[in-house]
Structure formats: structure tokens, C-alpha cells
Amino acid sequence: MATALSTTCFLSWRNHHQVNIQPSPLQNGVQRASADSVSKGSCLTNEESQRCSTLSLVNRRAVLASGVCLLGFPGESFAVVKQGLLAGRIPGLSEPDENGWRTYRRPDDKSGGHGVGWSPIIPYAFRVPEEWEEVPVSIADLGGTEIDLRFANSKQGRLFVVVAPVLRFADNLGDDATIEKIGPPEKVINAFGPEMIGDNVEGKVLSSDVAEHDGRTYYQFELEPPHIFITATAAGNRLYLFGVTGSGLQWKRHYNDLKKIAESFRVV
């Protein structure tokens, strides 16, 4: 049973700091750089390979800082493929229900540990209309290894899931983090919103909700521009960010369905 705890509009209110969130790379004034400035072909030794990987990560963050966000590029063509054809992926979609909606649950055996020494990712789930399909995520994705999943429908919109170690934001949350420990809604969206949209969120947050499902708290935001719903929660030693977005026309035609997708996100 879902219980809505509060609904607020962002006007102006002061932060009540609960943890000292470390600035994300987007907020460190990283200089712009070309994502092509590092050639993997030049990494011939283990030491050089490590150095190349580090530089690639820096460049990826720099590209994000220069305005390329996790939403993707305007007008980009998503290579949507059927679940059974995704190399290295395990299908996680249910059959459609009576209303034509399917439930995606992250398979327990899906790879993606996000760093040596990290525990397995606690599965998450959400619901999408039948026509939505998974979009392959590669190591070359500008969102980097923290992008765990992408889904899209060319007529309705797209979504993505970010799963990030909480140690990237604070060093005192332990292995049982909650979104409340990370901070109140305003603090969370101000800290992580720019990484989701590639820009400052000031003046763009239309609404903020706090909901509870099975004892876990979720922060739900609507931003404009760009049109996007963001759901945030935490579990284990990771922060989960769920973004659902679309073009202006998609937002107008499919607003209710996009909102329903965003509100369906659960860590299970």
C-alpha cells in the first residue's frame, strides 16, 4: 500500500543538512573536454590502460558538465531491440497485464557491480506500456557505468536508471543508506538534478512529492525544462535515480502515462 507523505512546491526553503554531500563532478568546475581526446588504441600496457580509463572517466564527466546530460541528445535515434536479442542481457520484462502494461524487474544475475568490492545491486522494478523496449547501454555511454538501464518508445518517451555508490556523495552513510540520510528533497534535487539534466535545476522544479512504499521513502520530482520526472531513493550502499522524459509533444500527449511510469519505480 502506497502512502503519500507530503506534497510540496519548490518556492524557497532552507536546507536542513543531514549529511555533508560531496560535490558531484558536475559541480567541481570541470573544464570542457572532448570525449574523443583519449584513444583506447593507445593503451598498450596495464599501467597505460588504467591511465586511459581514468582519463576517459574525467572526459565523460567533462562532457556532462558541458551540457550533455543523461537524457540523451535531442533527436537522437535509439537502437531499440527486442529483449531476447540483447547480447549479455537477461530479460526482465513480464507479460502484458490486462491493461497492456508490463513490469520490468532487474534480474538478480544481471552484471553491473559498479566497482570492485561493491555488493550486488539490490533489484528494482517499474512498469511500462507494452510498446516500450530496452535500449542497449554500452561502456561508451556518456552516462558511464552508473547508467544501469535505458528504455524507450519512439512515440512516447524514454527512461533511464542511475545506480551510484553513496560514497560518491557522503562517507558516513554505511551499507544501509536511506534517502532521508542523504538529505531532504530540496537538497537531493539540487545535488543530483544537474547530473540528470545537464544543467542547474534552479527555477525548474515544478513540484516535489514524498511517498512511502513498503517502508522505503521515495522523493518524486517534476522538472521543466526539460520535461522530466525524477524519482530518487537509496538502498544498501547505493543511490537510485529514475528519470522519465520526453519531447514537448510526447509530454503533451503521454503525460499521464509518463507520470505513471515514474511513480511505479520501486527498489525491491
PDB file of C-alpha atoms in Angstrom:
ATOM      1  CA  MET A   1       0.000   0.000   0.000  1.00  0.00           C
ATOM      2  CA  ALA A   2       1.478   3.321  -1.049  1.00  0.00           C
ATOM      3  CA  THR A   3       1.162   6.174   1.410  1.00  0.00           C
ATOM      4  CA  ALA A   4       1.719   9.726   0.225  1.00  0.00           C
ATOM      5  CA  LEU A   5       3.520  11.551   2.988  1.00  0.00           C
ATOM      6  CA  SER A   6       3.674  15.072   1.632  1.00  0.00           C
ATOM      7  CA  THR A   7       3.362  17.216  -1.475  1.00  0.00           C
ATOM      8  CA  THR A   8       5.226  20.495  -1.805  1.00  0.00           C
ATOM      9  CA  CYS A   9       6.004  23.082  -4.456  1.00  0.00           C
ATOM     10  CA  PHE A  10       9.532  24.451  -4.540  1.00  0.00           C
ATOM     11  CA  LEU A  11       9.394  28.133  -3.701  1.00  0.00           C
ATOM     12  CA  SER A  12      12.108  28.851  -1.172  1.00  0.00           C
ATOM     13  CA  TRP A  13      13.060  26.956   1.951  1.00  0.00           C
ATOM     14  CA  ARG A  14      16.308  26.392   3.772  1.00  0.00           C
ATOM     15  CA  ASN A  15      18.268  23.184   3.766  1.00  0.00           C
ATOM     16  CA  HIS A  16      18.452  21.211   6.992  1.00  0.00           C
ATOM     17  CA  HIS A  17      21.706  19.377   6.392  1.00  0.00           C
ATOM     18  CA  GLN A  18      21.757  15.759   7.500  1.00  0.00           C
ATOM     19  CA  VAL A  19      24.962  14.686   5.779  1.00  0.00           C
ATOM     20  CA  ASN A  20      27.754  16.547   4.108  1.00  0.00           C
ATOM     21  CA  ILE A  21      27.227  15.598   0.463  1.00  0.00           C
ATOM     22  CA  GLN A  22      30.430  15.687  -1.506  1.00  0.00           C
ATOM     23  CA  PRO A  23      30.102  17.805  -4.667  1.00  0.00           C
ATOM     24  CA  SER A  24      29.404  15.746  -7.762  1.00  0.00           C
ATOM     25  CA  PRO A  25      31.923  16.008 -10.575  1.00  0.00           C
ATOM     26  CA  LEU A  26      29.476  18.262 -12.392  1.00  0.00           C
ATOM     27  CA  GLN A  27      29.775  20.846  -9.630  1.00  0.00           C
ATOM     28  CA  ASN A  28      33.571  20.911  -9.458  1.00  0.00           C
ATOM     29  CA  GLY A  29      34.058  23.249 -12.407  1.00  0.00           C
ATOM     30  CA  VAL A  30      35.493  20.572 -14.654  1.00  0.00           C
ATOM     31  CA  GLN A  31      36.868  22.074 -17.834  1.00  0.00           C
ATOM     32  CA  ARG A  32      35.187  21.069 -21.062  1.00  0.00           C
ATOM     33  CA  ALA A  33      36.886  18.345 -22.964  1.00  0.00           C
ATOM     34  CA  SER A  34      36.227  16.192 -25.986  1.00  0.00           C
ATOM     35  CA  ALA A  35      35.140  12.665 -25.287  1.00  0.00           C
ATOM     36  CA  ASP A  36      37.331  11.631 -28.183  1.00  0.00           C
ATOM     37  CA  SER A  37      40.520  13.113 -26.711  1.00  0.00           C
ATOM     38  CA  VAL A  38      41.592   9.738 -25.319  1.00  0.00           C
ATOM     39  CA  SER A  39      42.175   6.899 -27.771  1.00  0.00           C
ATOM     40  CA  LYS A  40      41.768   3.462 -26.287  1.00  0.00           C
ATOM     41  CA  GLY A  41      44.010   2.146 -29.018  1.00  0.00           C
ATOM     42  CA  SER A  42      46.969   3.879 -27.422  1.00  0.00           C
ATOM     43  CA  CYS A  43      46.624   1.950 -24.160  1.00  0.00           C
ATOM     44  CA  LEU A  44      49.186  -0.820 -24.690  1.00  0.00           C
ATOM     45  CA  THR A  45      50.217  -1.761 -21.164  1.00  0.00           C
ATOM     46  CA  ASN A  46      48.228  -2.372 -17.970  1.00  0.00           C
ATOM     47  CA  GLU A  47      49.503   0.871 -16.482  1.00  0.00           C
ATOM     48  CA  GLU A  48      48.644   2.807 -19.619  1.00  0.00           C
ATOM     49  CA  SER A  49      45.250   1.101 -19.782  1.00  0.00           C
ATOM     50  CA  GLN A  50      44.436   2.234 -16.249  1.00  0.00           C
ATOM     51  CA  ARG A  51      45.561   5.760 -17.052  1.00  0.00           C
ATOM     52  CA  CYS A  52      43.468   5.756 -20.210  1.00  0.00           C
ATOM     53  CA  SER A  53      40.397   4.553 -18.284  1.00  0.00           C
ATOM     54  CA  THR A  54      40.820   7.332 -15.722  1.00  0.00           C
ATOM     55  CA  LEU A  55      41.152   9.962 -18.418  1.00  0.00           C
ATOM     56  CA  SER A  56      38.081   8.596 -20.197  1.00  0.00           C
ATOM     57  CA  LEU A  57      36.060   8.928 -16.960  1.00  0.00           C
ATOM     58  CA  VAL A  58      37.270  12.509 -16.500  1.00  0.00           C
ATOM     59  CA  ASN A  59      36.369  13.305 -20.081  1.00  0.00           C
ATOM     60  CA  ARG A  60      32.941  11.746 -19.657  1.00  0.00           C
ATOM     61  CA  ARG A  61      32.284  13.940 -16.637  1.00  0.00           C
ATOM     62  CA  ALA A  62      33.604  16.946 -18.536  1.00  0.00           C
ATOM     63  CA  VAL A  63      31.205  16.268 -21.398  1.00  0.00           C
ATOM     64  CA  LEU A  64      28.344  16.101 -18.889  1.00  0.00           C
ATOM     65  CA  ALA A  65      29.498  19.381 -17.376  1.00  0.00           C
ATOM     66  CA  SER A  66      29.464  21.000 -20.797  1.00  0.00           C
ATOM     67  CA  GLY A  67      25.756  20.307 -21.212  1.00  0.00           C
ATOM     68  CA  VAL A  68      25.474  16.724 -22.437  1.00  0.00           C
ATOM     69  CA  CYS A  69      23.230  15.013 -19.922  1.00  0.00           C
ATOM     70  CA  LEU A  70      21.908  11.549 -19.224  1.00  0.00           C
ATOM     71  CA  LEU A  71      18.730  12.329 -21.139  1.00  0.00           C
ATOM     72  CA  GLY A  72      20.456  11.796 -24.487  1.00  0.00           C
ATOM     73  CA  PHE A  73      20.817  14.142 -27.417  1.00  0.00           C
ATOM     74  CA  PRO A  74      17.811  15.912 -28.970  1.00  0.00           C
ATOM     75  CA  GLY A  75      16.539  13.900 -31.896  1.00  0.00           C
ATOM     76  CA  GLU A  76      18.891  11.008 -31.359  1.00  0.00           C
ATOM     77  CA  SER A  77      17.762   7.660 -32.722  1.00  0.00           C
ATOM     78  CA  PHE A  78      17.585   4.962 -30.053  1.00  0.00           C
ATOM     79  CA  ALA A  79      18.502   1.463 -31.178  1.00  0.00           C
ATOM     80  CA  VAL A  80      15.575  -0.288 -29.559  1.00  0.00           C
ATOM     81  CA  VAL A  81      15.904  -4.048 -29.807  1.00  0.00           C
ATOM     82  CA  LYS A  82      13.912  -6.966 -28.512  1.00  0.00           C
ATOM     83  CA  GLN A  83      14.816  -8.310 -25.063  1.00  0.00           C
ATOM     84  CA  GLY A  84      15.784 -11.732 -26.395  1.00  0.00           C
ATOM     85  CA  LEU A  85      18.358 -10.198 -28.758  1.00  0.00           C
ATOM     86  CA  LEU A  86      20.284  -8.129 -26.223  1.00  0.00           C
ATOM     87  CA  ALA A  87      23.756  -9.628 -26.026  1.00  0.00           C
ATOM     88  CA  GLY A  88      24.776 -10.313 -22.423  1.00  0.00           C
ATOM     89  CA  ARG A  89      21.420  -9.252 -21.028  1.00  0.00           C
ATOM     90  CA  ILE A  90      18.822 -11.290 -19.187  1.00  0.00           C
ATOM     91  CA  PRO A  91      15.185 -10.480 -19.952  1.00  0.00           C
ATOM     92  CA  GLY A  92      13.396  -8.876 -17.026  1.00  0.00           C
ATOM     93  CA  LEU A  93      10.013  -7.998 -18.539  1.00  0.00           C
ATOM     94  CA  SER A  94       6.764  -9.672 -17.587  1.00  0.00           C
ATOM     95  CA  GLU A  95       3.966 -10.458 -19.989  1.00  0.00           C
ATOM     96  CA  PRO A  96       1.467  -7.587 -20.510  1.00  0.00           C
ATOM     97  CA  ASP A  97      -1.337  -7.333 -17.985  1.00  0.00           C
ATOM     98  CA  GLU A  98      -4.977  -6.773 -18.880  1.00  0.00           C
ATOM     99  CA  ASN A  99      -4.249  -3.074 -19.431  1.00  0.00           C
ATOM    100  CA  GLY A 100      -1.295  -3.694 -21.727  1.00  0.00           C
ATOM    101  CA  TRP A 101       1.380  -2.757 -19.148  1.00  0.00           C
ATOM    102  CA  ARG A 102       4.466  -4.834 -18.367  1.00  0.00           C
ATOM    103  CA  THR A 103       6.610  -4.941 -15.241  1.00  0.00           C
ATOM    104  CA  TYR A 104      10.387  -4.820 -15.523  1.00  0.00           C
ATOM    105  CA  ARG A 105      12.379  -6.265 -12.629  1.00  0.00           C
ATOM    106  CA  ARG A 106      16.156  -6.107 -12.680  1.00  0.00           C
ATOM    107  CA  PRO A 107      17.320  -9.731 -12.930  1.00  0.00           C
ATOM    108  CA  ASP A 108      19.304 -10.944  -9.918  1.00  0.00           C
ATOM    109  CA  ASP A 109      22.030 -12.304 -12.216  1.00  0.00           C
ATOM    110  CA  LYS A 110      22.423  -9.175 -14.326  1.00  0.00           C
ATOM    111  CA  SER A 111      26.003  -7.901 -14.299  1.00  0.00           C
ATOM    112  CA  GLY A 112      26.995  -4.423 -13.206  1.00  0.00           C
ATOM    113  CA  GLY A 113      28.666  -4.193  -9.812  1.00  0.00           C
ATOM    114  CA  HIS A 114      29.795  -0.589 -10.236  1.00  0.00           C
ATOM    115  CA  GLY A 115      33.248  -1.036  -8.812  1.00  0.00           C
ATOM    116  CA  VAL A 116      35.400  -3.680  -7.178  1.00  0.00           C
ATOM    117  CA  GLY A 117      34.271  -4.530  -3.651  1.00  0.00           C
ATOM    118  CA  TRP A 118      30.696  -3.334  -4.060  1.00  0.00           C
ATOM    119  CA  SER A 119      27.877  -5.651  -3.080  1.00  0.00           C
ATOM    120  CA  PRO A 120      25.407  -6.863  -5.715  1.00  0.00           C
ATOM    121  CA  ILE A 121      22.823  -4.297  -6.765  1.00  0.00           C
ATOM    122  CA  ILE A 122      19.518  -4.616  -4.911  1.00  0.00           C
ATOM    123  CA  PRO A 123      16.931  -5.198  -7.659  1.00  0.00           C
ATOM    124  CA  TYR A 124      14.486  -2.517  -8.702  1.00  0.00           C
ATOM    125  CA  ALA A 125      11.240  -2.669 -10.679  1.00  0.00           C
ATOM    126  CA  PHE A 126       8.940  -0.371 -12.651  1.00  0.00           C
ATOM    127  CA  ARG A 127       6.020  -0.605 -15.081  1.00  0.00           C
ATOM    128  CA  VAL A 128       5.884   0.465 -18.739  1.00  0.00           C
ATOM    129  CA  PRO A 129       3.343   0.241 -21.571  1.00  0.00           C
ATOM    130  CA  GLU A 130       3.691  -2.828 -23.764  1.00  0.00           C
ATOM    131  CA  GLU A 131       5.409  -0.999 -26.637  1.00  0.00           C
ATOM    132  CA  TRP A 132       8.424   0.136 -24.571  1.00  0.00           C
ATOM    133  CA  GLU A 133      11.681  -1.781 -25.056  1.00  0.00           C
ATOM    134  CA  GLU A 134      15.140  -1.853 -23.504  1.00  0.00           C
ATOM    135  CA  VAL A 135      17.842   0.256 -25.161  1.00  0.00           C
ATOM    136  CA  PRO A 136      21.359  -1.223 -25.029  1.00  0.00           C
ATOM    137  CA  VAL A 137      23.753   0.561 -22.659  1.00  0.00           C
ATOM    138  CA  SER A 138      27.439   0.281 -23.554  1.00  0.00           C
ATOM    139  CA  ILE A 139      30.633   1.244 -21.734  1.00  0.00           C
ATOM    140  CA  ALA A 140      30.868   4.149 -24.169  1.00  0.00           C
ATOM    141  CA  ASP A 141      27.577   5.622 -22.882  1.00  0.00           C
ATOM    142  CA  LEU A 142      28.178   9.224 -21.818  1.00  0.00           C
ATOM    143  CA  GLY A 143      26.342   8.390 -18.599  1.00  0.00           C
ATOM    144  CA  GLY A 144      29.175   5.992 -17.758  1.00  0.00           C
ATOM    145  CA  THR A 145      28.940   2.873 -15.633  1.00  0.00           C
ATOM    146  CA  GLU A 146      26.369   4.454 -13.319  1.00  0.00           C
ATOM    147  CA  ILE A 147      23.749   4.195 -16.087  1.00  0.00           C
ATOM    148  CA  ASP A 148      22.305   0.774 -15.319  1.00  0.00           C
ATOM    149  CA  LEU A 149      19.405   0.682 -17.771  1.00  0.00           C
ATOM    150  CA  ARG A 150      17.642   2.572 -20.553  1.00  0.00           C
ATOM    151  CA  PHE A 151      14.162   2.022 -22.008  1.00  0.00           C
ATOM    152  CA  ALA A 152      12.439   3.938 -24.799  1.00  0.00           C
ATOM    153  CA  ASN A 153       9.496   4.201 -27.119  1.00  0.00           C
ATOM    154  CA  SER A 154       9.959   6.418 -30.169  1.00  0.00           C
ATOM    155  CA  LYS A 155       6.425   7.825 -29.926  1.00  0.00           C
ATOM    156  CA  GLN A 156       6.034   8.166 -26.162  1.00  0.00           C
ATOM    157  CA  GLY A 157       9.348   8.936 -24.449  1.00  0.00           C
ATOM    158  CA  ARG A 158      12.317   7.344 -22.713  1.00  0.00           C
ATOM    159  CA  LEU A 159      13.648   6.482 -19.274  1.00  0.00           C
ATOM    160  CA  PHE A 160      16.942   5.662 -17.599  1.00  0.00           C
ATOM    161  CA  VAL A 161      18.116   4.293 -14.250  1.00  0.00           C
ATOM    162  CA  VAL A 162      21.214   5.568 -12.442  1.00  0.00           C
ATOM    163  CA  VAL A 163      22.656   3.379  -9.681  1.00  0.00           C
ATOM    164  CA  ALA A 164      25.518   5.166  -7.915  1.00  0.00           C
ATOM    165  CA  PRO A 165      27.598   4.312  -4.820  1.00  0.00           C
ATOM    166  CA  VAL A 166      26.569   6.538  -1.916  1.00  0.00           C
ATOM    167  CA  LEU A 167      30.238   7.010  -1.034  1.00  0.00           C
ATOM    168  CA  ARG A 168      30.435   9.269  -4.053  1.00  0.00           C
ATOM    169  CA  PHE A 169      28.240  11.736  -2.179  1.00  0.00           C
ATOM    170  CA  ALA A 170      28.932  11.139   1.534  1.00  0.00           C
ATOM    171  CA  ASP A 171      31.285   8.957   3.546  1.00  0.00           C
ATOM    172  CA  ASN A 172      29.147   8.374   6.631  1.00  0.00           C
ATOM    173  CA  LEU A 173      26.106   6.506   5.290  1.00  0.00           C
ATOM    174  CA  GLY A 174      27.352   2.935   5.728  1.00  0.00           C
ATOM    175  CA  ASP A 175      25.795  -0.052   3.971  1.00  0.00           C
ATOM    176  CA  ASP A 176      22.202   0.699   4.927  1.00  0.00           C
ATOM    177  CA  ALA A 177      21.607   4.084   3.356  1.00  0.00           C
ATOM    178  CA  THR A 178      18.209   5.750   3.148  1.00  0.00           C
ATOM    179  CA  ILE A 179      17.208   8.758   1.102  1.00  0.00           C
ATOM    180  CA  GLU A 180      16.408  10.602   4.339  1.00  0.00           C
ATOM    181  CA  LYS A 181      20.033  10.169   5.491  1.00  0.00           C
ATOM    182  CA  ILE A 182      21.256  11.690   2.241  1.00  0.00           C
ATOM    183  CA  GLY A 183      19.084  14.737   2.774  1.00  0.00           C
ATOM    184  CA  PRO A 184      15.652  16.379   2.369  1.00  0.00           C
ATOM    185  CA  PRO A 185      14.060  16.637  -1.099  1.00  0.00           C
ATOM    186  CA  GLU A 186      15.409  20.091  -1.970  1.00  0.00           C
ATOM    187  CA  LYS A 187      18.956  19.104  -1.075  1.00  0.00           C
ATOM    188  CA  VAL A 188      18.735  15.881  -3.106  1.00  0.00           C
ATOM    189  CA  ILE A 189      17.388  17.515  -6.275  1.00  0.00           C
ATOM    190  CA  ASN A 190      19.862  20.399  -6.057  1.00  0.00           C
ATOM    191  CA  ALA A 191      22.753  17.961  -5.654  1.00  0.00           C
ATOM    192  CA  PHE A 192      21.804  15.321  -8.225  1.00  0.00           C
ATOM    193  CA  GLY A 193      19.379  17.053 -10.582  1.00  0.00           C
ATOM    194  CA  PRO A 194      22.169  18.707 -12.613  1.00  0.00           C
ATOM    195  CA  GLU A 195      23.648  15.300 -13.368  1.00  0.00           C
ATOM    196  CA  MET A 196      20.273  14.140 -14.641  1.00  0.00           C
ATOM    197  CA  ILE A 197      19.524  17.091 -16.941  1.00  0.00           C
ATOM    198  CA  GLY A 198      22.972  18.578 -17.616  1.00  0.00           C
ATOM    199  CA  ASP A 199      22.046  21.958 -16.149  1.00  0.00           C
ATOM    200  CA  ASN A 200      21.297  23.759 -12.897  1.00  0.00           C
ATOM    201  CA  VAL A 201      17.815  22.920 -11.556  1.00  0.00           C
ATOM    202  CA  GLU A 202      17.145  26.346 -10.039  1.00  0.00           C
ATOM    203  CA  GLY A 203      13.711  27.563 -11.095  1.00  0.00           C
ATOM    204  CA  LYS A 204      12.945  24.301 -12.936  1.00  0.00           C
ATOM    205  CA  VAL A 205      11.440  22.172 -10.178  1.00  0.00           C
ATOM    206  CA  LEU A 206       7.675  22.351 -10.617  1.00  0.00           C
ATOM    207  CA  SER A 207       6.749  20.014  -7.771  1.00  0.00           C
ATOM    208  CA  SER A 208       8.122  17.630  -5.167  1.00  0.00           C
ATOM    209  CA  ASP A 209       6.371  14.669  -3.553  1.00  0.00           C
ATOM    210  CA  VAL A 210       7.457  12.324  -0.784  1.00  0.00           C
ATOM    211  CA  ALA A 211       5.930   8.849  -0.860  1.00  0.00           C
ATOM    212  CA  GLU A 212       6.446   5.672   1.120  1.00  0.00           C
ATOM    213  CA  HIS A 213       6.141   2.150  -0.273  1.00  0.00           C
ATOM    214  CA  ASP A 214       6.774  -0.927   1.882  1.00  0.00           C
ATOM    215  CA  GLY A 215       8.731   1.118   4.415  1.00  0.00           C
ATOM    216  CA  ARG A 216      11.043   2.802   1.878  1.00  0.00           C
ATOM    217  CA  THR A 217      10.877   6.550   1.160  1.00  0.00           C
ATOM    218  CA  TYR A 218      10.909   7.917  -2.381  1.00  0.00           C
ATOM    219  CA  TYR A 219      11.362  11.529  -3.470  1.00  0.00           C
ATOM    220  CA  GLN A 220       9.452  12.352  -6.662  1.00  0.00           C
ATOM    221  CA  PHE A 221      10.107  15.492  -8.700  1.00  0.00           C
ATOM    222  CA  GLU A 222       8.781  17.087 -11.868  1.00  0.00           C
ATOM    223  CA  LEU A 223      11.092  19.483 -13.710  1.00  0.00           C
ATOM    224  CA  GLU A 224      10.686  21.767 -16.705  1.00  0.00           C
ATOM    225  CA  PRO A 225      12.641  22.428 -18.844  1.00  0.00           C
ATOM    226  CA  PRO A 226      13.482  19.796 -19.885  1.00  0.00           C
ATOM    227  CA  HIS A 227      10.328  17.772 -19.309  1.00  0.00           C
ATOM    228  CA  ILE A 228      11.324  15.064 -16.848  1.00  0.00           C
ATOM    229  CA  PHE A 229      10.084  13.149 -13.818  1.00  0.00           C
ATOM    230  CA  ILE A 230      12.819  12.095 -11.377  1.00  0.00           C
ATOM    231  CA  THR A 231      12.350   9.527  -8.621  1.00  0.00           C
ATOM    232  CA  ALA A 232      15.102   9.163  -6.018  1.00  0.00           C
ATOM    233  CA  THR A 233      15.648   6.630  -3.244  1.00  0.00           C
ATOM    234  CA  ALA A 234      18.505   4.759  -1.563  1.00  0.00           C
ATOM    235  CA  ALA A 235      19.090   1.157  -0.515  1.00  0.00           C
ATOM    236  CA  GLY A 236      22.129  -0.784   0.665  1.00  0.00           C
ATOM    237  CA  ASN A 237      25.141   1.305  -0.280  1.00  0.00           C
ATOM    238  CA  ARG A 238      23.655   2.856  -3.405  1.00  0.00           C
ATOM    239  CA  LEU A 239      21.571   5.799  -4.540  1.00  0.00           C
ATOM    240  CA  TYR A 240      18.892   5.085  -7.174  1.00  0.00           C
ATOM    241  CA  LEU A 241      17.763   7.788  -9.601  1.00  0.00           C
ATOM    242  CA  PHE A 242      14.959   7.048 -12.068  1.00  0.00           C
ATOM    243  CA  GLY A 243      14.369   9.538 -14.885  1.00  0.00           C
ATOM    244  CA  VAL A 244      11.368   9.543 -17.253  1.00  0.00           C
ATOM    245  CA  THR A 245      11.430  12.136 -20.014  1.00  0.00           C
ATOM    246  CA  GLY A 246      10.078  13.076 -23.431  1.00  0.00           C
ATOM    247  CA  SER A 247       9.880  15.792 -26.027  1.00  0.00           C
ATOM    248  CA  GLY A 248       7.339  18.604 -25.731  1.00  0.00           C
ATOM    249  CA  LEU A 249       4.878  16.766 -27.978  1.00  0.00           C
ATOM    250  CA  GLN A 250       5.381  13.445 -26.166  1.00  0.00           C
ATOM    251  CA  TRP A 251       4.905  15.193 -22.836  1.00  0.00           C
ATOM    252  CA  LYS A 252       1.641  16.740 -24.009  1.00  0.00           C
ATOM    253  CA  ARG A 253       0.237  13.521 -25.467  1.00  0.00           C
ATOM    254  CA  HIS A 254       1.508  10.979 -22.926  1.00  0.00           C
ATOM    255  CA  TYR A 255       1.912  12.976 -19.703  1.00  0.00           C
ATOM    256  CA  ASN A 256      -0.294  10.691 -17.617  1.00  0.00           C
ATOM    257  CA  ASP A 257       1.441   7.516 -18.764  1.00  0.00           C
ATOM    258  CA  LEU A 258       4.914   9.012 -18.246  1.00  0.00           C
ATOM    259  CA  LYS A 259       3.949  10.067 -14.741  1.00  0.00           C
ATOM    260  CA  LYS A 260       2.533   6.612 -14.053  1.00  0.00           C
ATOM    261  CA  ILE A 261       5.855   5.059 -15.143  1.00  0.00           C
ATOM    262  CA  ALA A 262       7.806   7.404 -12.858  1.00  0.00           C
ATOM    263  CA  GLU A 263       5.608   6.704  -9.854  1.00  0.00           C
ATOM    264  CA  SER A 264       5.858   2.933 -10.362  1.00  0.00           C
ATOM    265  CA  PHE A 265       9.581   2.762  -9.546  1.00  0.00           C
ATOM    266  CA  ARG A 266      10.421   0.542  -6.565  1.00  0.00           C
ATOM    267  CA  VAL A 267      13.572  -0.926  -5.055  1.00  0.00           C
ATOM    268  CA  VAL A 268      12.641  -4.486  -4.186  1.00  0.00           C
TER     269      VAL A 268
END
